PDB file of C-alpha atoms in Angstrom:
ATOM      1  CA  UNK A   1      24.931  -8.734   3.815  1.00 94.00           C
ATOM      2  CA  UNK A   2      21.808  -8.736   1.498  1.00 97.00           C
ATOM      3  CA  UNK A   3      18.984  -9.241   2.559  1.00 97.00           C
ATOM      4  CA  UNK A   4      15.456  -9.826   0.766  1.00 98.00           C
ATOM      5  CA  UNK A   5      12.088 -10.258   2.521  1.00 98.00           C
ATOM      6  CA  UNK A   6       8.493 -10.988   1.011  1.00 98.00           C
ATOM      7  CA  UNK A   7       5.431  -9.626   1.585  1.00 97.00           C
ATOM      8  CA  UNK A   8       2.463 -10.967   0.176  1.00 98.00           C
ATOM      9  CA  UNK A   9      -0.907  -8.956   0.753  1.00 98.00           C
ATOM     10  CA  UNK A  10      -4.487  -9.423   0.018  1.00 96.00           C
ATOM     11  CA  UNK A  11      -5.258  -6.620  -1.989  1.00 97.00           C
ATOM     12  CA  UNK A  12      -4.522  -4.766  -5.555  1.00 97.00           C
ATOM     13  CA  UNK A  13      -0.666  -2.858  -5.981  1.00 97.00           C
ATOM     14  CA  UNK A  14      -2.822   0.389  -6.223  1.00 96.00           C
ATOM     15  CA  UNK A  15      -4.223  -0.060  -2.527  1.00 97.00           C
ATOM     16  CA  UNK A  16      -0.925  -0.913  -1.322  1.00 98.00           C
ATOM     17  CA  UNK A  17       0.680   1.789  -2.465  1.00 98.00           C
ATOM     18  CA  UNK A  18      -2.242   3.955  -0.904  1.00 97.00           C
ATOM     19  CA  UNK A  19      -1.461   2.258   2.539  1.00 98.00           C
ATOM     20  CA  UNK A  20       1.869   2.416   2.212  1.00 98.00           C
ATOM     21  CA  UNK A  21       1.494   6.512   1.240  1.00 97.00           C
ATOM     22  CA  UNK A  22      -0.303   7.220   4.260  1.00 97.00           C
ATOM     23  CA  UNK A  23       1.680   8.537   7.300  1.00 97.00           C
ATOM     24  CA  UNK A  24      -1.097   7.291   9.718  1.00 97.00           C
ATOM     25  CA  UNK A  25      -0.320   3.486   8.400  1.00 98.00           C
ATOM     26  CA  UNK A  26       3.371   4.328   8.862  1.00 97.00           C
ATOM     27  CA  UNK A  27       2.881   6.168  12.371  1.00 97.00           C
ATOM     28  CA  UNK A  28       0.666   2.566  13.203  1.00 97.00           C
ATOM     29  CA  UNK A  29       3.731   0.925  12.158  1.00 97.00           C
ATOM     30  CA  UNK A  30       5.890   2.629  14.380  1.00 96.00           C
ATOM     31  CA  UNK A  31       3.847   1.916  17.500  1.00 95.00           C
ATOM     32  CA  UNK A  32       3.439  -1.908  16.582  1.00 95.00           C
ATOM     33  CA  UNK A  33       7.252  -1.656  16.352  1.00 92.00           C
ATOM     34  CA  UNK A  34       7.426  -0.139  19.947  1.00 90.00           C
ATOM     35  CA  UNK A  35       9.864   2.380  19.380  1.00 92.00           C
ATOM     36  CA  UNK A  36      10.559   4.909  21.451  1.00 93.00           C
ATOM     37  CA  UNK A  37       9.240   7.926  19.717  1.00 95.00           C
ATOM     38  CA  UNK A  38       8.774   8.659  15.620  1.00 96.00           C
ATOM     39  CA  UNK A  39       8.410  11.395  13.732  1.00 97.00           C
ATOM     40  CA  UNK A  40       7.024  10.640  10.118  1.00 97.00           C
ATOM     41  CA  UNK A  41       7.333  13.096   7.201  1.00 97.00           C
ATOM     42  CA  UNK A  42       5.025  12.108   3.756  1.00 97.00           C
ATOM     43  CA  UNK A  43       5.441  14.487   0.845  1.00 97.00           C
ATOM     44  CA  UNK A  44       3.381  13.708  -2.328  1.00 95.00           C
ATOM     45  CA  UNK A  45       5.220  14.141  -5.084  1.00 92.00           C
ATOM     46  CA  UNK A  46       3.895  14.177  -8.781  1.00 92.00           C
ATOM     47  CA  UNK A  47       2.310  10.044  -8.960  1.00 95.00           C
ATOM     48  CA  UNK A  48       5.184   9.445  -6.152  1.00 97.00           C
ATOM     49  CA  UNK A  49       6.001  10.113  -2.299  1.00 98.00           C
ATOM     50  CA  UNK A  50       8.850  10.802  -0.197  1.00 98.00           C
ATOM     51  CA  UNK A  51       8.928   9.577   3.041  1.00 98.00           C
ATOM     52  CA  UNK A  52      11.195  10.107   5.876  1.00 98.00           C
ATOM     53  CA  UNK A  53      10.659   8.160   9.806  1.00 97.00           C
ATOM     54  CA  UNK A  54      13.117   9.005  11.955  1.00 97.00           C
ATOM     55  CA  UNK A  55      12.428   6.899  14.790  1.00 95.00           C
ATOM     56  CA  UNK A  56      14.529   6.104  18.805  1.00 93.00           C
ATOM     57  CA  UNK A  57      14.496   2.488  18.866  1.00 86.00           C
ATOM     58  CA  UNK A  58      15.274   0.119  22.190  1.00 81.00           C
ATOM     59  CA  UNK A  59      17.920  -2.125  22.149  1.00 76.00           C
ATOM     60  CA  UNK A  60      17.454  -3.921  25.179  1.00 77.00           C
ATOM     61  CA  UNK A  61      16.712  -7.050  22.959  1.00 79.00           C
ATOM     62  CA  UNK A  62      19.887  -7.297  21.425  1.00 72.00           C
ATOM     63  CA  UNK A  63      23.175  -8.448  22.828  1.00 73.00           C
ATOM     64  CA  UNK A  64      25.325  -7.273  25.347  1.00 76.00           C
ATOM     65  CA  UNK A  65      28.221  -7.129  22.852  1.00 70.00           C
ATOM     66  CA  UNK A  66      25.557  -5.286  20.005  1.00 73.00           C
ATOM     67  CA  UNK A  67      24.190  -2.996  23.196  1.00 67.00           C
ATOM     68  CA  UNK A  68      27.530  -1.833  23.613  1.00 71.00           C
ATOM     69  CA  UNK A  69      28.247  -0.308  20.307  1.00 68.00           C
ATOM     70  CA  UNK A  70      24.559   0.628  19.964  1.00 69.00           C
ATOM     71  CA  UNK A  71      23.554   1.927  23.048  1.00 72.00           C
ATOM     72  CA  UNK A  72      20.542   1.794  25.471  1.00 77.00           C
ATOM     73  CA  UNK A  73      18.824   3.358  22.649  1.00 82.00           C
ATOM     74  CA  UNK A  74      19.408   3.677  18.956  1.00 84.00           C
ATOM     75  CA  UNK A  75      18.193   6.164  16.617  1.00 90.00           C
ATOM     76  CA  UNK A  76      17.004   4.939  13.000  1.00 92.00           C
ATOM     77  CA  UNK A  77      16.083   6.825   9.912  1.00 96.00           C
ATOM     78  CA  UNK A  78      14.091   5.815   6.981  1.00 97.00           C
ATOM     79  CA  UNK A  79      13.990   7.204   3.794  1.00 98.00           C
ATOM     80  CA  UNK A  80      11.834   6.298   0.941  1.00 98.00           C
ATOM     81  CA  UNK A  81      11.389   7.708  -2.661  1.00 98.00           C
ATOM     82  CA  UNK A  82       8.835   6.295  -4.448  1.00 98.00           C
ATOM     83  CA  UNK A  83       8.840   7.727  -8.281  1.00 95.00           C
ATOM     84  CA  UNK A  84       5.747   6.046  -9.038  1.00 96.00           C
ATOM     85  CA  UNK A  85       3.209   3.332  -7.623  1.00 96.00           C
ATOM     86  CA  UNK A  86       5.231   0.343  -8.339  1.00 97.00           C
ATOM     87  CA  UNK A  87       8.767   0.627  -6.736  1.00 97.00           C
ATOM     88  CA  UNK A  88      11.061   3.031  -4.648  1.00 98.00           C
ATOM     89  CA  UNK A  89      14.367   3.408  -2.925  1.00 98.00           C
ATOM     90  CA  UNK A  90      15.612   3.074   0.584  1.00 98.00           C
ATOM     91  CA  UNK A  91      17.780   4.439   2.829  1.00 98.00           C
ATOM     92  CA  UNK A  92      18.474   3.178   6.670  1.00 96.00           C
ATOM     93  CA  UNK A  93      20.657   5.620   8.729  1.00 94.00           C
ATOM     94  CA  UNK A  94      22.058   5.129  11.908  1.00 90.00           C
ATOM     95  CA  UNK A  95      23.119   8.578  13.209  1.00 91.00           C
ATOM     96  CA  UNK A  96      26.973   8.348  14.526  1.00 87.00           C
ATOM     97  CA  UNK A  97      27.082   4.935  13.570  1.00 86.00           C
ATOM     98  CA  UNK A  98      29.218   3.108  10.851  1.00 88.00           C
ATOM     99  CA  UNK A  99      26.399   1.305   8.980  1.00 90.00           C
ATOM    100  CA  UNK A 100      24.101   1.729   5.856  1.00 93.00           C
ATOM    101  CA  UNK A 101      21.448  -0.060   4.696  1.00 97.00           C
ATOM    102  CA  UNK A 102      20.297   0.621   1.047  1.00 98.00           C
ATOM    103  CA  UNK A 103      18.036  -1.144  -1.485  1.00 98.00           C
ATOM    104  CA  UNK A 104      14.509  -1.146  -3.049  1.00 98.00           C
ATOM    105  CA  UNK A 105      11.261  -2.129  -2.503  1.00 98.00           C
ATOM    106  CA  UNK A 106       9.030  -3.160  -5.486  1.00 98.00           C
ATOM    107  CA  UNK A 107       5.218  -3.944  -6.068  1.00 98.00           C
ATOM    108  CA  UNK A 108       4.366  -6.572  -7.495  1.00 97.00           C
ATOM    109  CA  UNK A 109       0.505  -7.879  -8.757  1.00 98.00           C
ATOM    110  CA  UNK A 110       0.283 -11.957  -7.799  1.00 96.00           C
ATOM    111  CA  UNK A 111      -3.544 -12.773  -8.717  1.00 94.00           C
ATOM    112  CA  UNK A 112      -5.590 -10.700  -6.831  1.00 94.00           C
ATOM    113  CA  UNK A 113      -3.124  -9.602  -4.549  1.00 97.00           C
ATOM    114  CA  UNK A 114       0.048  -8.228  -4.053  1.00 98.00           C
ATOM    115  CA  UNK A 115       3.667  -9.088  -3.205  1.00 98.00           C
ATOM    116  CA  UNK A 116       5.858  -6.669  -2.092  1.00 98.00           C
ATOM    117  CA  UNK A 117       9.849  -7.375  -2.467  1.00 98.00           C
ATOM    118  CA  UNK A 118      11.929  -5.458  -0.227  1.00 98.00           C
ATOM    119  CA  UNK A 119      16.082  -5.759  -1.342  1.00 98.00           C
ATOM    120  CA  UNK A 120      18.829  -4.320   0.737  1.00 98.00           C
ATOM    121  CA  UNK A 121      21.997  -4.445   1.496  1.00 97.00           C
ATOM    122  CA  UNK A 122      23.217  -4.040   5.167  1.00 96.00           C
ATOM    123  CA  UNK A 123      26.515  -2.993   5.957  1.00 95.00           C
ATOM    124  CA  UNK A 124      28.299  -2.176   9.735  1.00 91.00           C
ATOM    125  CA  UNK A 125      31.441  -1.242   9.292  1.00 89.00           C
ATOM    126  CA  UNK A 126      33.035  -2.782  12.576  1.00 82.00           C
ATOM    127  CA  UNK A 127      36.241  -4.802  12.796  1.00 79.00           C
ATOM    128  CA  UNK A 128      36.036  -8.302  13.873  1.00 76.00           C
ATOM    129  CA  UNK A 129      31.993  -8.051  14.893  1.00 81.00           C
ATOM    130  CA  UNK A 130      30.711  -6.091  11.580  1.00 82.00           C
ATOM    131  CA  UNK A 131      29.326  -9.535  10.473  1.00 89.00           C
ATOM    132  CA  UNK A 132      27.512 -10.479  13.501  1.00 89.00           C
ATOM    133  CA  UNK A 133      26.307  -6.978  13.774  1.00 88.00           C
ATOM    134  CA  UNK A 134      24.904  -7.171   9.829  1.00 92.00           C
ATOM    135  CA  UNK A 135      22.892 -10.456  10.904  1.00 92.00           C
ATOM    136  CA  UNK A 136      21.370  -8.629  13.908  1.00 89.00           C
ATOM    137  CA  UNK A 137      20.228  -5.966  11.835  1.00 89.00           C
ATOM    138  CA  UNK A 138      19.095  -7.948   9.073  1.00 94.00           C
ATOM    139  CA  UNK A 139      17.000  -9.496  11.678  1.00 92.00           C
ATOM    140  CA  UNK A 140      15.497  -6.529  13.303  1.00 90.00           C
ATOM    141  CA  UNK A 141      14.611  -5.238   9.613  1.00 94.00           C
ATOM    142  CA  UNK A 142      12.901  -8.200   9.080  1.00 96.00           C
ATOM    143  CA  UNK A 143      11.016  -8.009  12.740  1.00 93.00           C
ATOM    144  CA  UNK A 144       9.899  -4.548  11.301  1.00 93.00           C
ATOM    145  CA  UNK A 145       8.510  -5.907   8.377  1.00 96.00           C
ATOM    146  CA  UNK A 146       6.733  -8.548   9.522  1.00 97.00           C
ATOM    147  CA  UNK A 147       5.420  -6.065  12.027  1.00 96.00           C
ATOM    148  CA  UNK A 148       4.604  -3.646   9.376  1.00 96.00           C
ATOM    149  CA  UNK A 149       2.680  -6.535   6.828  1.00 97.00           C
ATOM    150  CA  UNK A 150       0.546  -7.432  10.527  1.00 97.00           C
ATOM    151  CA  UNK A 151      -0.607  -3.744  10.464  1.00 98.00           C
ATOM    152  CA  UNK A 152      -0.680  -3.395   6.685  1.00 97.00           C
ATOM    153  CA  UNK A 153      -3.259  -7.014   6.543  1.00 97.00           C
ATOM    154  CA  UNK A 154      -5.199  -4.886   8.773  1.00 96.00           C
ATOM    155  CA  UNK A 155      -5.609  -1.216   7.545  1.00 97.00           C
ATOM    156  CA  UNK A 156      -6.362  -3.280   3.988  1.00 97.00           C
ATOM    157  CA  UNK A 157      -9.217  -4.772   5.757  1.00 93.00           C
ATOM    158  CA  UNK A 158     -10.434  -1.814   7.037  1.00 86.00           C
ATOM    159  CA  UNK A 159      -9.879  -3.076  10.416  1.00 56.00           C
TER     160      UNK A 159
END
C-alpha cells in the first residue's frame, strides 16, 4: 500500500529540519504518541542526521483480529537518514513481524513556510488479512504524524 501524507508548517525548511534534528522534539513526539516507552538515538552527521526511535507501542486500539497477530503490545522502529537538510530515508520495523514500511520524507519551501511530504510504502506480509492489516498501519502512521505536526506547530512557536 502507499501511502503519502502532508505536512504543512509555519516556518522556513531550515527550522524544520532543526526541529526535526532534535531528539527532545522527537522524544515530545513519542509521549504525544503515548507509547509505551522510547528510546531515541540522533547522530549528526556531516550537514545530515541519523536517527533511530525504537519505541513499545499499545495496540489496544486496533482490532481484535489485528491484536491477535500484533499483540498486547507492539514494538516499532524508526530509522531516518537525512543526507542533507532537504530530504531523507525511512525505515519502519516491526521486530518478529512480517511487515516493512519504507519511503522518504522531503522538505519542501511553500511561501513562508514549509511542507513536508512523507512517501512510503507499507507492506504486511499476511495471507488473506495482509491488506486490511496495510490499511491499519497506514492509519496509525498517519495518527503519528498528525501527532507529530501538533507538537512540531508548537516547538516552532516556541511554545
Amino acid at each position: 500500500m502507499r501511502l503519502r501524507h502532508d505536512l504543512v508548517y509555519d516556518a522556513p525548511p531550515q527550522a524544520v529540519f532543526a526541529m526535526l534534528a532534535d531528539p527532545a522534539f522527537r522524544e515530545a513526539v513519542c509521549n504525544a504518541m503515548g507509547v509505551v516507552s522510547a528510546e531515541v538515538t540522533l547522530e549528526r552527521t556531516g550537514t545530515g542526521f541519523t536517527l533511530t526511535v525504537d519505541q513499545e507501542q499499545r495496540t489496544d486500539d486496533l482490532p481484535s483480529f489485528a491484536r491477535a497477530f500484533a499483540g498486547e503490545t507492539t514494538r516499532a522502529v524508526q530509522h531516518e537518514e537525512w543526507a542533507d537538510s532537504t530530504s531523507g530515508t525511512v525505515r519502519i520495523e516491526a521486530p518478529g513481524k512480517p511487515t516493512t514500511v519504507t519511503g522518504t520524507v522531503t522538505l519542501r519551501p511553500e511561501g513562508s513556510g514549509t511542507r513536508e511530504v512523507v512517501e512510503l510504502d507499507v507492506k504486511v506480509k499476511v495471507p488473506l488479512v495482509g491488506g486490511k492489516l496495510e490499511k491499519l498501519m497506514s492509519e496509525k502512521i498517519v495518527a503519528g504524524l498528525d501527532a507529530e505536526h501538533g507538537v512540531g506547530a508548537a516547538y516552532l512557536k516556541g511554545a
